């Protein structure tokens, strides 16, 4: 579990086969977009949860 959080398992899985440079660029761009999307969704969820919270 700790290894998967660090991304080590994913890195080893990627190194198993050669990754073409174009695919690598696509993957890195996708991962960057996904990080931004997940961060924004996390902010949105916390904002919505804050609004519907009962005091």
Tab-separated table of C-alpha atoms in Angstrom:
chain	number	residue	atom	x	y	z
A	1	UNK	CA	0.000	0.000	0.000
A	2	UNK	CA	2.796	2.403	0.841
A	3	UNK	CA	4.546	1.529	-2.411
A	4	UNK	CA	1.409	2.271	-4.393
A	5	UNK	CA	1.033	5.664	-2.710
A	6	UNK	CA	4.590	6.559	-3.720
A	7	UNK	CA	3.861	5.451	-7.277
A	8	UNK	CA	6.633	2.876	-7.215
A	9	UNK	CA	4.428	-0.011	-8.330
A	10	UNK	CA	3.147	2.072	-11.239
A	11	UNK	CA	6.687	3.060	-12.252
A	12	UNK	CA	7.848	-0.560	-12.255
A	13	UNK	CA	4.832	-1.569	-14.311
A	14	UNK	CA	5.620	1.160	-16.852
A	15	UNK	CA	9.288	0.164	-17.141
A	16	UNK	CA	8.357	-3.404	-18.071
A	17	UNK	CA	7.882	-2.405	-21.717
A	18	UNK	CA	9.481	0.362	-23.748
A	19	UNK	CA	7.357	3.473	-23.881
A	20	UNK	CA	7.620	5.502	-27.057
A	21	UNK	CA	8.437	9.184	-26.541
A	22	UNK	CA	5.111	10.306	-28.018
A	23	UNK	CA	3.184	7.997	-25.658
A	24	UNK	CA	5.284	9.271	-22.734
A	25	UNK	CA	4.391	12.874	-23.545
A	26	UNK	CA	0.714	11.936	-23.839
A	27	UNK	CA	0.816	10.104	-20.505
A	28	UNK	CA	2.558	12.951	-18.694
A	29	UNK	CA	0.086	15.492	-20.084
A	30	UNK	CA	-2.827	13.255	-19.068
A	31	UNK	CA	-1.437	12.787	-15.558
A	32	UNK	CA	-0.934	16.541	-15.160
A	33	UNK	CA	-4.518	17.234	-16.286
A	34	UNK	CA	-5.811	14.524	-13.984
A	35	UNK	CA	-3.972	16.015	-10.999
A	36	UNK	CA	-5.481	19.436	-11.706
A	37	UNK	CA	-8.951	17.944	-12.176
A	38	UNK	CA	-8.763	15.903	-8.967
A	39	UNK	CA	-7.550	18.909	-6.985
A	40	UNK	CA	-10.393	21.073	-8.307
A	41	UNK	CA	-12.978	18.370	-7.618
A	42	UNK	CA	-11.624	17.966	-4.099
A	43	UNK	CA	-12.017	21.697	-3.509
A	44	UNK	CA	-15.535	21.626	-4.940
A	45	UNK	CA	-16.577	18.662	-2.804
A	46	UNK	CA	-15.256	20.255	0.379
A	47	UNK	CA	-17.043	23.500	-0.516
A	48	UNK	CA	-20.352	21.714	-1.145
A	49	UNK	CA	-19.981	19.612	1.995
A	50	UNK	CA	-19.369	22.782	3.978
A	51	UNK	CA	-22.637	24.264	2.678
A	52	UNK	CA	-24.814	21.270	3.492
A	53	UNK	CA	-23.336	20.699	6.957
A	54	UNK	CA	-25.667	20.952	9.938
A	55	UNK	CA	-24.408	22.929	12.913
